[in-house]
Every structure is written in structure tokens, then in C-alpha cells.
Coordinates of C-alpha atoms and ligand atoms in Angstrom, one line a residue:
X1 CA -35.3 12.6 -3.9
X2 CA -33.8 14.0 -7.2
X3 CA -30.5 12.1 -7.7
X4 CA -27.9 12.9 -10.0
X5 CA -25.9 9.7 -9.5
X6 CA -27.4 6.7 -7.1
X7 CA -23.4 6.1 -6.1
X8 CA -21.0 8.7 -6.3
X9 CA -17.4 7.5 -5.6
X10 CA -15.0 10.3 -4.3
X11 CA -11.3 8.9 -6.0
X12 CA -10.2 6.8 -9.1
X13 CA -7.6 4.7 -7.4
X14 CA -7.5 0.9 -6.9
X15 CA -10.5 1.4 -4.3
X16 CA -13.0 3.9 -6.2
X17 CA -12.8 2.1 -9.4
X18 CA -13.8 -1.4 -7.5
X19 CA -16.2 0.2 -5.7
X20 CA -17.9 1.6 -9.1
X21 CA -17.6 -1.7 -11.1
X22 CA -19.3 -3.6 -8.1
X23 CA -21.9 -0.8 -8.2
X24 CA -22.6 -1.0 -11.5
X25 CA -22.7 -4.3 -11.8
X26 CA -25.5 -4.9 -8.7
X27 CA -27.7 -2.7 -10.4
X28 CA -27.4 0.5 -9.7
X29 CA -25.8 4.1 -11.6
X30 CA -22.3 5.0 -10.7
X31 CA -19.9 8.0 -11.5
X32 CA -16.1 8.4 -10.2
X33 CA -15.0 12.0 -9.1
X34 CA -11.0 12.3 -9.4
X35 CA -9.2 15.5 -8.2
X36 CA -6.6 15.0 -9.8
X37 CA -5.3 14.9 -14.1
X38 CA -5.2 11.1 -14.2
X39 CA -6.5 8.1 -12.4
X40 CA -4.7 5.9 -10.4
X41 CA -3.6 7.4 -7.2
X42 CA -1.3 5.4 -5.2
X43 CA -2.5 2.0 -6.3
X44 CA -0.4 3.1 -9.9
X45 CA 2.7 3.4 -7.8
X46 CA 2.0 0.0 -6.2
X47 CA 3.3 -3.2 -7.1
X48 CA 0.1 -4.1 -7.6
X49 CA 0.3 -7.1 -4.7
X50 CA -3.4 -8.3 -3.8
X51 CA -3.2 -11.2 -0.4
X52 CA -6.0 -13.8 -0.8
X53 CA -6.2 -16.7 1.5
X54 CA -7.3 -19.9 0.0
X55 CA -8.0 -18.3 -3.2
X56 CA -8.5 -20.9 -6.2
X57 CA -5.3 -19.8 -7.6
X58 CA -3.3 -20.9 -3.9
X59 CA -5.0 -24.0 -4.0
X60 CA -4.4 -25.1 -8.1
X61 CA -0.6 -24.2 -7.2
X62 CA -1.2 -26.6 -4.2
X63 CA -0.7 -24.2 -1.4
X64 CA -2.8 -24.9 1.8
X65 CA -4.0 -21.4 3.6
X66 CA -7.3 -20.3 4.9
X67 CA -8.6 -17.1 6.6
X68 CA -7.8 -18.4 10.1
X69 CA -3.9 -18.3 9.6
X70 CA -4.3 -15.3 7.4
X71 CA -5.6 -13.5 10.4
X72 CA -3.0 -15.3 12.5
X73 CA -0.4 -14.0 10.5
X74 CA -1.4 -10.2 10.3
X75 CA -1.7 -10.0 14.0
X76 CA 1.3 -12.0 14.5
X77 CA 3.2 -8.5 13.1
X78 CA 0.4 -6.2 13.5
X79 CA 0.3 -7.5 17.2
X80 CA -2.7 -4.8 18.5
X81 CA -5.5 -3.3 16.5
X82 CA -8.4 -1.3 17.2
X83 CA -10.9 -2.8 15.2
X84 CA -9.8 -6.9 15.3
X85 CA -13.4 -7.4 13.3
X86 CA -12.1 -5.7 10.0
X87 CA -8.8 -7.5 9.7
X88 CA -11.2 -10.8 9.9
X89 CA -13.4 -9.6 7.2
X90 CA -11.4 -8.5 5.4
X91 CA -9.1 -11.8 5.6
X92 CA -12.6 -13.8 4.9
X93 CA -13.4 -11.8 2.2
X94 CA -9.1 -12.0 0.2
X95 CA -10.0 -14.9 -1.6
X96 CA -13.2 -13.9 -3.1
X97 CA -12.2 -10.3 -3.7
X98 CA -9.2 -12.0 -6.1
X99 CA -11.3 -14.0 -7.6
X100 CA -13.8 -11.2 -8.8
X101 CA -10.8 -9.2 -9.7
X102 CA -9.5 -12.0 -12.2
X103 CA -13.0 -13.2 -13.1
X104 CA -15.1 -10.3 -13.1
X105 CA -12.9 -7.2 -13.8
X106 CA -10.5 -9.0 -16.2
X107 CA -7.5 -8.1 -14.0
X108 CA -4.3 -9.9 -15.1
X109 CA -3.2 -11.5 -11.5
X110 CA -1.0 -14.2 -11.3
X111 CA -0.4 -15.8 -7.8
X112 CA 3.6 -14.7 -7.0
X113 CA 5.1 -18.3 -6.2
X114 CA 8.6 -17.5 -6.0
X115 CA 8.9 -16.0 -2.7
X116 CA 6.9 -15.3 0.0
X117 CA 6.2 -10.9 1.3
X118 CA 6.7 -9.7 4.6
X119 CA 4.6 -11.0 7.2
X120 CA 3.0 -14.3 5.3
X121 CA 3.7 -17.5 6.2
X122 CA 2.7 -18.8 2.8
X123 CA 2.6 -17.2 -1.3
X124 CA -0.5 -15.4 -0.9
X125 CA 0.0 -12.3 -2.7
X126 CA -1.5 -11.7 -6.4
X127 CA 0.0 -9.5 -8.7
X128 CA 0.6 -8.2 -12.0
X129 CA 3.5 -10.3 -13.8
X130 CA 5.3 -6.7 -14.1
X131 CA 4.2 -6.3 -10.3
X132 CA 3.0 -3.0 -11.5
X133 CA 0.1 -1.2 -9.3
X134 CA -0.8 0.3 -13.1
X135 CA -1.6 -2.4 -14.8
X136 CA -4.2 -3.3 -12.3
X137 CA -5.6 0.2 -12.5
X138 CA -5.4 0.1 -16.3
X139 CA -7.4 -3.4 -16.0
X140 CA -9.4 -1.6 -13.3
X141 CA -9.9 1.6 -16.1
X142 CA -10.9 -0.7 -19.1
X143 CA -13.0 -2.3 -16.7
X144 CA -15.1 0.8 -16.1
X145 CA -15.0 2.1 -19.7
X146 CA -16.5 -1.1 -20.6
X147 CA -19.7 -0.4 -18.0
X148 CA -19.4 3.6 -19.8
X149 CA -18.9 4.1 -15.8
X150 CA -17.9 8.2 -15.9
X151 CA -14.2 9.1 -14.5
X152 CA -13.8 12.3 -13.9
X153 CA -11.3 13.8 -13.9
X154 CA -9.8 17.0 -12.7
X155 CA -12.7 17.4 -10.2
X156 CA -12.2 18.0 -6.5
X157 CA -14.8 17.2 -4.6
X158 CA -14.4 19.9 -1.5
X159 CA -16.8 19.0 0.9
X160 CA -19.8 16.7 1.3
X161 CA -22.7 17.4 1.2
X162 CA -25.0 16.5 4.5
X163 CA -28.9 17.3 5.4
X164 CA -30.3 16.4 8.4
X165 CA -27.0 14.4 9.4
X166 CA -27.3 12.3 6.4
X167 CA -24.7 12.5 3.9
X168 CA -26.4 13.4 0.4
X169 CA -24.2 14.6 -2.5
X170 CA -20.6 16.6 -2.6
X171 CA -19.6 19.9 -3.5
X172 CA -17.4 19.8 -6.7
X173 CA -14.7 21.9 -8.0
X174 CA -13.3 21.8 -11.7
X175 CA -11.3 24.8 -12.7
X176 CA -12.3 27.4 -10.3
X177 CA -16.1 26.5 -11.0
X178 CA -18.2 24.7 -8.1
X179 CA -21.3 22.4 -8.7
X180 CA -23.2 20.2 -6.0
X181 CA -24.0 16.5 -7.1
X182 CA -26.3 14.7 -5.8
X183 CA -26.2 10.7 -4.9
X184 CA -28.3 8.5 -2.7
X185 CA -25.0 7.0 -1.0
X186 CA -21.5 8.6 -1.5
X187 CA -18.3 6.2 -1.1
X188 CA -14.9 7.6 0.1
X189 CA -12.4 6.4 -1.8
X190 CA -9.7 9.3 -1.2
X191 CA -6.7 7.5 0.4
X192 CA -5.2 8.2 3.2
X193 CA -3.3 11.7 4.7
X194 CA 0.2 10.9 3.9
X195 CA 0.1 13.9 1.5
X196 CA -0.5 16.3 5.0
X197 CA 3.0 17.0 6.3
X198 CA 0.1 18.5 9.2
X199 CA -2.4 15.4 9.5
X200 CA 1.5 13.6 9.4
X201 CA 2.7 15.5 12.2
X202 CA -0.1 15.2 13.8
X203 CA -1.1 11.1 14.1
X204 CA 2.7 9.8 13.0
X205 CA 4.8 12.0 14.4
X206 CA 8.0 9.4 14.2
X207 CA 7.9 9.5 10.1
X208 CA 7.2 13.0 9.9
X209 CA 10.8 14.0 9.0
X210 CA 10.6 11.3 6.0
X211 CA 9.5 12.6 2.6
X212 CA 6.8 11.6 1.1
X213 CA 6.9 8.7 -1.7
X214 CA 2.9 8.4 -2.8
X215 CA 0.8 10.3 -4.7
X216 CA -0.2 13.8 -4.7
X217 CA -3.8 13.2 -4.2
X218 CA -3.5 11.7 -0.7
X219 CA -4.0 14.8 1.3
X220 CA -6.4 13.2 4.1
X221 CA -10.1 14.6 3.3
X222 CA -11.6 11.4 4.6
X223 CA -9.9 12.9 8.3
X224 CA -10.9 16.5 7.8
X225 CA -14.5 15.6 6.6
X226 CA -14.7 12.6 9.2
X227 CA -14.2 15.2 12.1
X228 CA -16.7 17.6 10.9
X229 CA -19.6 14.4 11.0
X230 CA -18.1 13.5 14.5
X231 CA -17.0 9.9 12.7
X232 CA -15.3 7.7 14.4
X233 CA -11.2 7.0 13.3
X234 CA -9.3 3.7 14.2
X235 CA -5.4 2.8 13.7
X236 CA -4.4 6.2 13.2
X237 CA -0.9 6.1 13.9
X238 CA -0.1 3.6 11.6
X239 CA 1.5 3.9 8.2
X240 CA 3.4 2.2 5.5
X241 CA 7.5 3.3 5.2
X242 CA 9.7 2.2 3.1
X243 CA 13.7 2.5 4.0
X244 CA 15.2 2.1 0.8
X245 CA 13.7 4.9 -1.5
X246 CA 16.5 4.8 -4.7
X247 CA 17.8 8.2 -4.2
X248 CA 17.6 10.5 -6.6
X249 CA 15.8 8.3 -8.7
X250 CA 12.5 8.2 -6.5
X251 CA 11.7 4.5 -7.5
X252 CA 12.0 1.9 -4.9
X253 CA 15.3 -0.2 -4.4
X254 CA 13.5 -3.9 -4.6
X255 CA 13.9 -5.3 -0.8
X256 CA 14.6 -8.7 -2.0
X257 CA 18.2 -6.8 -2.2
X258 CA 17.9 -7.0 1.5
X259 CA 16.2 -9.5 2.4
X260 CA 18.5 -12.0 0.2
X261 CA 21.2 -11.2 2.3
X262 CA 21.7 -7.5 1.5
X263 CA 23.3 -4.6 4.4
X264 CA 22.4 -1.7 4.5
X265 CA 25.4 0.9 5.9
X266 CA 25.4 4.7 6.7
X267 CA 27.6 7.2 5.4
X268 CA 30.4 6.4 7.7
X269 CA 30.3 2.5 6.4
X270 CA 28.8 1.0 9.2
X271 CA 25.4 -1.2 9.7
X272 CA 23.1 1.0 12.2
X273 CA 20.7 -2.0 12.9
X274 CA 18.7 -5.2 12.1
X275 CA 17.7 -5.2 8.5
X276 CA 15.4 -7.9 8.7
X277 CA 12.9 -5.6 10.7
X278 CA 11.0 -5.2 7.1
X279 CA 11.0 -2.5 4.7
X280 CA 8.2 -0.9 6.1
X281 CA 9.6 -1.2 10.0
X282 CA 13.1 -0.2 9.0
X283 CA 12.3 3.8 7.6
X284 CA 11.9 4.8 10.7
X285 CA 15.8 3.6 11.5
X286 CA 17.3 5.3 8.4
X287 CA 15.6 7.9 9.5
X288 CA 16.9 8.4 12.5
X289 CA 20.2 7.5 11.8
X290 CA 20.7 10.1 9.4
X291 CA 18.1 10.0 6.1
X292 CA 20.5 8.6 3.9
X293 CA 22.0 5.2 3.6
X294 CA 23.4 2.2 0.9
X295 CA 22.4 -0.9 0.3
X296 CA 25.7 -3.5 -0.3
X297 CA 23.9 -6.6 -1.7
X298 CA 26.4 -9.0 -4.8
X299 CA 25.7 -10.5 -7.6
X300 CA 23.9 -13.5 -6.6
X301 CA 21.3 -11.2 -5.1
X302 CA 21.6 -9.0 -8.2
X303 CA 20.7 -11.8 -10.4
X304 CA 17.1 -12.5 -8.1
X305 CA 15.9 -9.1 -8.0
X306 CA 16.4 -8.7 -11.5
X307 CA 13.4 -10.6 -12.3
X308 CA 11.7 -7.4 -11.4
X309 CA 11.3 -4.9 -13.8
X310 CA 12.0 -2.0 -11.7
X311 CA 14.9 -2.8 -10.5
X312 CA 16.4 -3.5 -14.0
X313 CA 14.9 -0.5 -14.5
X314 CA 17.0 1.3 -11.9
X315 CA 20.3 -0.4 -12.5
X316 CA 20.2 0.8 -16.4
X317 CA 19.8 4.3 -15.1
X318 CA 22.6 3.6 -12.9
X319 CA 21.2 3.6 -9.9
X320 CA 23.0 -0.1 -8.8
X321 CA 27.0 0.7 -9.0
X322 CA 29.1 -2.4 -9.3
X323 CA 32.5 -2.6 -8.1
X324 CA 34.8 -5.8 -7.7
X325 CA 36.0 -4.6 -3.9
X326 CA 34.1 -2.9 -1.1
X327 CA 37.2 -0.2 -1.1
X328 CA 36.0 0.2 -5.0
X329 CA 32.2 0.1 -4.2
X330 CA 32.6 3.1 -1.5
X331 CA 34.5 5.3 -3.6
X332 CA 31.0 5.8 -5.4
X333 CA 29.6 7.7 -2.7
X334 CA 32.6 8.8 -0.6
X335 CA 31.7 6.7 2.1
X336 CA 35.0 5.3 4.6
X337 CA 36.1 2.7 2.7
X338 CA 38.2 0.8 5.5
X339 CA 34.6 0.6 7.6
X340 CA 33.1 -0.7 4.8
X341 CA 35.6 -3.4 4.2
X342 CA 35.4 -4.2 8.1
X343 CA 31.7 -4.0 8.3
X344 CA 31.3 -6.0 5.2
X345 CA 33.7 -8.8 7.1
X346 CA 32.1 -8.7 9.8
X347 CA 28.7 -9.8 8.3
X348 CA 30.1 -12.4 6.3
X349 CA 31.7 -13.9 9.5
X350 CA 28.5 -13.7 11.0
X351 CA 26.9 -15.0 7.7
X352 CA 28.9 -17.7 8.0
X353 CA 27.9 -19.3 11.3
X354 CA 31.2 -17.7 13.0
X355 CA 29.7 -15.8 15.7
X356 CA 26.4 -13.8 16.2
X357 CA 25.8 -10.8 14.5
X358 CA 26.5 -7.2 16.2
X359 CA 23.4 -5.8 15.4
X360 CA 21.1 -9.1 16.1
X361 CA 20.2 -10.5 12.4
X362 CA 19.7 -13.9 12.3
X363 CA 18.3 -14.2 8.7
X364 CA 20.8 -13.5 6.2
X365 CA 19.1 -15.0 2.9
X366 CA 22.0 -15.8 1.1
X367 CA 24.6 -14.4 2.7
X368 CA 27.8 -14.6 3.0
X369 CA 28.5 -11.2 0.2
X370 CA 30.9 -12.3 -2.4
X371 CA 32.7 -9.9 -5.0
X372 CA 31.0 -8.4 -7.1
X373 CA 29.6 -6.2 -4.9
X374 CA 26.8 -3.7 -5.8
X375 CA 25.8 -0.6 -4.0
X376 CA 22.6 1.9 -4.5
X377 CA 22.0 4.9 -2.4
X378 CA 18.7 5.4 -0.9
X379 CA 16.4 7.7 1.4
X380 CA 13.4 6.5 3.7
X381 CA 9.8 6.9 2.7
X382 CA 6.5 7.3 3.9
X383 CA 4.4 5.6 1.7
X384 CA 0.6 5.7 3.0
X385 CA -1.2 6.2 5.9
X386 CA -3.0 2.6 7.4
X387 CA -5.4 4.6 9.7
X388 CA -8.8 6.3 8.7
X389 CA -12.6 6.6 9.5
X390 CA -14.0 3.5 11.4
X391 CA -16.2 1.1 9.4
X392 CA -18.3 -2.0 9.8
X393 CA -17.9 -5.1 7.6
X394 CA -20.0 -3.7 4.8
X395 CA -17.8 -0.3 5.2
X396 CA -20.5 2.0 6.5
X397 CA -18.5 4.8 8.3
X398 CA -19.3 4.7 11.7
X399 CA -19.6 7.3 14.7
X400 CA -17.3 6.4 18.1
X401 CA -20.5 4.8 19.6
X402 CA -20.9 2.5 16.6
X403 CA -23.9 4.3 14.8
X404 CA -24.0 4.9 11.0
X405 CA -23.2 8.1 9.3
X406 CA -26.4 8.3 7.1
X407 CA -25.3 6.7 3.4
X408 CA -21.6 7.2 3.8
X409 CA -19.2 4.5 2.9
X410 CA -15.3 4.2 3.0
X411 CA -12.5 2.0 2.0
X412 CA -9.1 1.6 0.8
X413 CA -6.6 4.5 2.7
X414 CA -9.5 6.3 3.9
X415 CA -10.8 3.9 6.3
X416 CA -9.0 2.1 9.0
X417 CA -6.2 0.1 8.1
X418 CA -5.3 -4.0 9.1
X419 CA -1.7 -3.2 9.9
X420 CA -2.2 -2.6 13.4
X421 CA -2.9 0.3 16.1
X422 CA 0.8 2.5 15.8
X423 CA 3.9 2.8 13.7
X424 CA 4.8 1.1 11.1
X425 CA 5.8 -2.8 11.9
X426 CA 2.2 -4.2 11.7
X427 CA 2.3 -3.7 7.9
X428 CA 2.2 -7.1 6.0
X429 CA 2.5 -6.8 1.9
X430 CA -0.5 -6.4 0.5
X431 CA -2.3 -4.8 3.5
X432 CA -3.0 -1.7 1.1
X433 CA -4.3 -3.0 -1.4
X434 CA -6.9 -5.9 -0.2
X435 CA -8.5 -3.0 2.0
X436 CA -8.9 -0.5 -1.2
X437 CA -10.3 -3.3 -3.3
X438 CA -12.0 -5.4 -0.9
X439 CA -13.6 -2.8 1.3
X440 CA -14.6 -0.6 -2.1
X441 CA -16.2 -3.5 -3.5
X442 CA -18.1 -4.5 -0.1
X443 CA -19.8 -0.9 0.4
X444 CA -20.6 -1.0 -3.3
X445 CA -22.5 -4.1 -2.9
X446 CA -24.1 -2.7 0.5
X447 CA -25.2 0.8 -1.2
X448 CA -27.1 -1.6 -4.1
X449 CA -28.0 -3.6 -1.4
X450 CA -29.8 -0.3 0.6
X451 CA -30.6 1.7 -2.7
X452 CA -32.6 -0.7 -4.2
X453 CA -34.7 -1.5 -1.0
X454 CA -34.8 2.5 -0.6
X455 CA -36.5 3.0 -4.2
X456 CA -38.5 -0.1 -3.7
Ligands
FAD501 C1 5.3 3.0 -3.8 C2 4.1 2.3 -3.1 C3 4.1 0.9 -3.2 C4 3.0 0.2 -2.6 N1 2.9 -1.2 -2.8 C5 1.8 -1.8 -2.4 C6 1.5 -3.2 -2.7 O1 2.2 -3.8 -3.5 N2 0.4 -3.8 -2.1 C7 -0.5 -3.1 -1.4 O2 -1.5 -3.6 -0.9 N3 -0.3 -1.8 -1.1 C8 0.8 -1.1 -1.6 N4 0.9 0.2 -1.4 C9 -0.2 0.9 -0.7 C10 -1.3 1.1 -1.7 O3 -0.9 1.7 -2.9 C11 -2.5 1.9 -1.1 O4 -2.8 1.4 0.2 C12 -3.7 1.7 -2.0 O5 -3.3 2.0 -3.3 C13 -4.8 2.7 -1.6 O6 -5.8 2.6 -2.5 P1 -6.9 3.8 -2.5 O7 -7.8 3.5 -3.7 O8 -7.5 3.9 -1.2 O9 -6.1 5.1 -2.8 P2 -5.4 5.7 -4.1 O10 -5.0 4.7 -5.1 O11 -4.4 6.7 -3.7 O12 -6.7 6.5 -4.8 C14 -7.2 7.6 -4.1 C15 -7.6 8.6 -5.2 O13 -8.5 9.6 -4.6 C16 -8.2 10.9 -5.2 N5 -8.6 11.9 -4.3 C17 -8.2 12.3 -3.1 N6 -8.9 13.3 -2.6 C18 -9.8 13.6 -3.5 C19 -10.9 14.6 -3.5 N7 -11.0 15.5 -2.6 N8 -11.7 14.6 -4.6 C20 -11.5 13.7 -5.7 N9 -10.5 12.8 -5.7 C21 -9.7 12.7 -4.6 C22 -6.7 10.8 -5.3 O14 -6.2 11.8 -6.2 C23 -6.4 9.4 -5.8 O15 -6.4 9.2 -7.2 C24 2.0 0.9 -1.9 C25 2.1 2.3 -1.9 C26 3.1 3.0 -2.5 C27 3.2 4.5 -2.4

């Protein structure tokens, strides 16, 4: 068969660009199709968090962890899952998938001691020092240039190309122009549908109301061309929010504001439920509470989150208000200022061992709050969708009775997610990211794997 590429990867985001290293690297020719201007997708908007378990990096910092309780942990907050087999893979494979991504790729990961992310029972999560998703795809990028491994960009692929059920190239688009290219296996590396108000409405109905916080790119062709092969899906009502959006400023409010001992209140002053439900879980109560709310966190809490660039970022473009009295802090924003001052009393009482909390939290970091208080106004986001094509361990998409889809691989948002069967409390930090990287490099090193005993 005349082959233009032996790999083509549909998407340049933290999942495509693995996949084509890996591909390149085992042997075999690889090229990177990416609809839109730039590379990146939604891994540039990350925060770049990779979870390994039992990586060498845990173990020279002397923490103990190992798949088992990596898997324990997801499902302890994931609690149900289609498809338990990928969330062990994919936990077995974390710590090697870091490794390669430090060792092989050159990606600047450092293993984040200070605190440990939602849903972890110990530091597992690897990031860029910046905790910037685009520094990882810039390593990713340099990575690739290196190899001479094409990107290209400004090419939509709009449909695949199958013969005989087998999938065999993909119809491109570049400025009104379409081409076919040919490959010997094709990997999906598109993302998710988060970017499809319809596919939203359709699988996640709860967030659909909740603007959307990710890239422009994830508009859910893995779904639309899954359903024309008859592939199988898994997971699909599960997706990543996030309830503290910095509004208008569109960056994310750091949680540690929260989870430190931070409130969040509604426009009338008052707390409308349990923060400590997670950032992701948590959207969905903004939401229906009324879209906008305001973080109160003081300056103890200020001081930690301010380690993170983008929140320093956000308070110099005045997006943190500081104010030496909660009467002070909710003239910012109009909000009643005698509920505030009771609501903020009430916590601290509550904070302070005096009584149990009216709306159930039992972690409050370092609560009591203690002038000066900040405040930041934010809206809840959907993020990415966790749900996508069903795949086995070496990310071959798969049909509802478990046969392959001739030379069709997935990862990242476009296959099924780890975070659970529904909604969005099964989403541990880091979820995202391990399944782009991971499951891009494992059908990489499957399609070598087949191509070369193919062309044998
Ligand atoms: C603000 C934010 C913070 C996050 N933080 C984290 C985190 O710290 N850790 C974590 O694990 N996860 C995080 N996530 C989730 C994580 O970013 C995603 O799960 C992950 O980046 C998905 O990687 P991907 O390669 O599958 O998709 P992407 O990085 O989105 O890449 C997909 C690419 O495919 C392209 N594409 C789509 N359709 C086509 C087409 N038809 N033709 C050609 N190209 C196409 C897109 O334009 C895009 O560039 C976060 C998400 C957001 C939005």
C-alpha cells in the first residue's frame, strides 16, 4: 500500500505530540495534523500536572507510592467506571510515562512537593516549576523539531478515511483546499467535545449552562467519527469543571485559595455549600446557585498561592481586591455587606472548633479568616470532557463487543477518561494529562509495534 505517512497523528496537543515522538523514535515516519494556527490545544492551558506512581523522582524525594494505591485513590473519588482496566494501565504505566517525558523528551518536570492535588493521597503530580501546560508543550514542540517530526498547522482533518472497515488515511482541509493522506495507522489525538455546546447537551447535560474555559479545537470529532465506525464510547458523562473561573479575566482563581481555608459566597454574601467538594465537583454548585460567585480567602492564604505564577499574575491585574474589613471587601462588588460580615463569622466560629459548620465542611486549611481579607469574582467552567471512544491498554479503538477498529488508535480527551462513569467528582489532578501523554505514547509504540511486523 502507497503510504504517505506510516503514522499520522490527528492533533498537536500534549497527546499528538507524544504519540509522534514515541513514533518516531520506534522506528517508524510520523506527521502531526493541527486544525488549528498553533499547537497546543488544551494541554497549553493546563498547569501542566503529570501523576506518576512510584516514579524515580517520588522515590529520591523519599515518598512511598505504587500503582496499587494510585488505583485505590482514583476510584476512591471516581467511585464507578466503565472501563476499570484503563485506569490500571494507565496507573501502571504514570511512572514510566514521567520518566520518558523527563529523560527522553527533555520535558522540565519537577515532582510538586509542597502540597498534595485533589484526590491523592501522596505528592504525585509532576509539573513545570511555572505549572504551565505550555512549557511542556513547548518542551513537547522542541522535542519534535529535533526528530524534523512535521506539525502542521492550520489543517483540519474532516473525516477519516476508511476501506473495507479499516481506517487508512484522513481527508484534509487547509484553506478551503481538500487533500486525502494516506497512513498505515492513524492516531486520534483531537481532545475531547467540550467545544460542542450540542455533544455538551447531549452526554453532560448538568454543565451545559457553564461556559466553556478550554480551547477552541476541542469540538468532539473523535464522537462524531466514532459513531459513524459503530466504535465503542465509555465514561461519557464525565467531565472536568472548574468553579472558580476569575471573571472577567478568564484565568483560573488558584484553588489553594480555597482549599487553604478560602469561602466562597454568592451575591447576597452567603456560602451556598461545602467547598471542600473540589474544584472540579464544585462548578456544578456555582452553577446552580446562580453563575457567579466570590472567593473571601486573607492574607495568610494570599501569601501560599502566590508561589504560583498565575495567580500573581491575576492579583497585578486586579483581579484579588484587598480590603481590611469584610464590610470594605463587599463594597467591591456590591454584594450585602452585613451577610458577609455574618457569614464570614460564622465560618470562623466554625473554623475555630466552636460548633459544626452550616454547610458541612470539615476541612478548613488554615482557617479561621483574619483581616486582611481578599476577594476575587469568579464564574464556573467546563474545562474538558473525560469520556471518549473505548480503547484497550495499547489504545486501539475498540467496537462495543470489544473488536478492533482496523489501525485506529486514540488517546488523551478523545478516548475514555479515568475520572469515573458521570459528572464531574471522579476527577483527580492530573487525570487529563497522564491519559493524553500516556495513552499517545502507548498506541505509538503499538502502531511501530504492528507496522513493522506489517512491512516485514
Ligand atoms: C484550564 C485547564 C487546566 C487543566 N489543568 C490540567 C492539569 O494540570 N493536569 C491535567 O492532567 N489535565 C489538566 N487539564 C485537562 C488537560 O488539559 C486535557 O485533558 C489534556 O490537555 C488533553 O490533551 P489532548 O492532547 O487530548 O488534547 P489537546 O491538548 O486539546 O490537543 C488536541 C488538539 O487537537 C486539535 N484538533 C481537534 N480536532 C482536530 C481536527 N479535526 N483536525 C486537526 N486537529 C484537531 C486541537 O486543535 C488541539 O490542538 C486542564 C484543562 C484546562 C482547560
Amino acid at each position: 500500500m502507497a503510504v504517505d505517512v506510516d503514522v499520522l497523528v490527528i492533533g498537536a496537543g500534549a497527546c499528538g505530540l507524544a504519540a509522534a515522538i514515541a513514533a518516531h523514535d520506534a522506528g517508524v515516519s510520523a506527521a502531526i495534523l493541527e486544525k488549528m494556527d498553533r499547537p497546543g490545544g488544551n494541554s497549553s492551558l493546563s498547569t501542566g500536572s503529570v501523576p506518576a506512581a512510584n516514579s524515580r523522582f517520588q522515590r529520591e524525594a523519599g515518598i512511598k507510592d505504587d500503582p496499587e494505591t494510585y488505583v485505590r485513590d482514583l476510584m476512591g473519588i471516581a467511585k464507578e467506571t466503565d472501563d476499570i482496566a484503563l485506569v490500571r494501565r494507565m496507573a501502571e504505566v504514570s511512572a514510566e510515562t514521567v520518566e520518558w517525558l523527563v529523560d527522553d523528551v527533555g520535558a522540565r518536570l519537577k515532582l510538586v512537593t509542597a502540597y498534595k492535588h485533589i484526590g491523592h493521597s501522596v505528592p504525585r503530580l509532576h509539573a513545570p516549576v511555572s505549572r504551565r501546560g505550555q512549557d511542556l508543550v513547548d518542551d513537547l514542540l522542541a522535542a519534535a523539531e529535533r526528530r524534523e517530526i512535521p506539525v502542521a498547522v492550520g489543517n483540519a482533518v474532516r473525516d477519516l478515511i476508511v476501506e473495507d472497515g479499516a481506517v487508512v488515511g484522513a481527508v484534509v482541509e487547509n484553506q478551503g483546499a481538500r487533500s486525502e493522506l494516506r497512513a498505515r495507522k492513524v492516531i486520534l489525538a483531537v481532545n475531547g467535545f467540550a467545544g460542542n455546546p450540542e455533544l455538551v447537551r447531549r452526554f453532560c447535560p448538568e454543565i451545559a449552562g457553564a461556559q466553556y474555559f478550554g480551547a477552541l479545537g476541542s469540538t468532539g470529532e473523535a464522537v462524531i467519527w466514532g459513531e459513524k465506525l459503530g466504535a465503542g464510547f465509555a465514561n461519557m458523562q464525565a467531565y472536568q469543571g472548574y468553579a472558580a473561573v476569575a471573571d472577567p479575566h478568564g484565568g483560573l482563581l488558584s484553588w489553594t485559595t480555597i482549599e487553604k481555608g478560602g469561602i466562597l459566597v454568592g451575591e447576597d454574601g452567603r456560602r451556598f455549600g461545602d467547598e471542600s467538594l473540589g474544584y472540579s465537583g464544585y462548578a456544578r454548585v456555582v452553577l446552580e446557585h446562580g453563575q457567579r460567585a466570590y472567593a473571601i480567602f486573607d492574607q495568610k492564604i494570599f501569601d501560599i498561592a502566590a508561589q504560583e505564577e498565575e495567580f500573581l499574575e491575576l492579583a497585578n491585574y486586579g483581579g484579588v481586591k484587598k480590603a481590611e474589613s469584610p464590610e470594605a471587601l463587599a463594597a467591591f462588588y456590591g454584594l450585602d455587606a452585613d451577610a458577609l460580615a455574618a457569614e464570614i463569622a460564622a465560618y470562623n466560629a466554625a473554623a475555630s472548633g466552636s460548633g459544626a459548620d452550616a454547610q458541612g465542611r470539615k476541612d478548613f486549611g488554615l482557617g479561621p479568616l483574619q483581616a486582611p481579607y481578599f476577594i476575587a469574582r469568579v464564574v464556573p467552567g467546563l474545562f474538558h470532557t473525560q469520556g471518549g471512544l473505548r480503547v484497550d491498554g495499547d489504545a486501539h479503538v475498540l467496537r462495543p463487543d470489544g473488536g478492533r477498529v482496523p489501525n485506529l488508535f486514540a488517546g488523551g480527551g478523545a478516548a475514555a477518561g479515568i475520572s469515573g462513569r458521570a459528572g464531574a467528582l471522579g476527577y483527580a489532578s492530573g487525570n487529563g494529562l497522564l491519559s493524553a501523554i500516556a495513552l499517545g505514547r502507548l498506541a505509538a509504540l503499538a502502531a511501530a509495534r504492528e507496522i513493522q511486523e506489517e512491512t516485514r
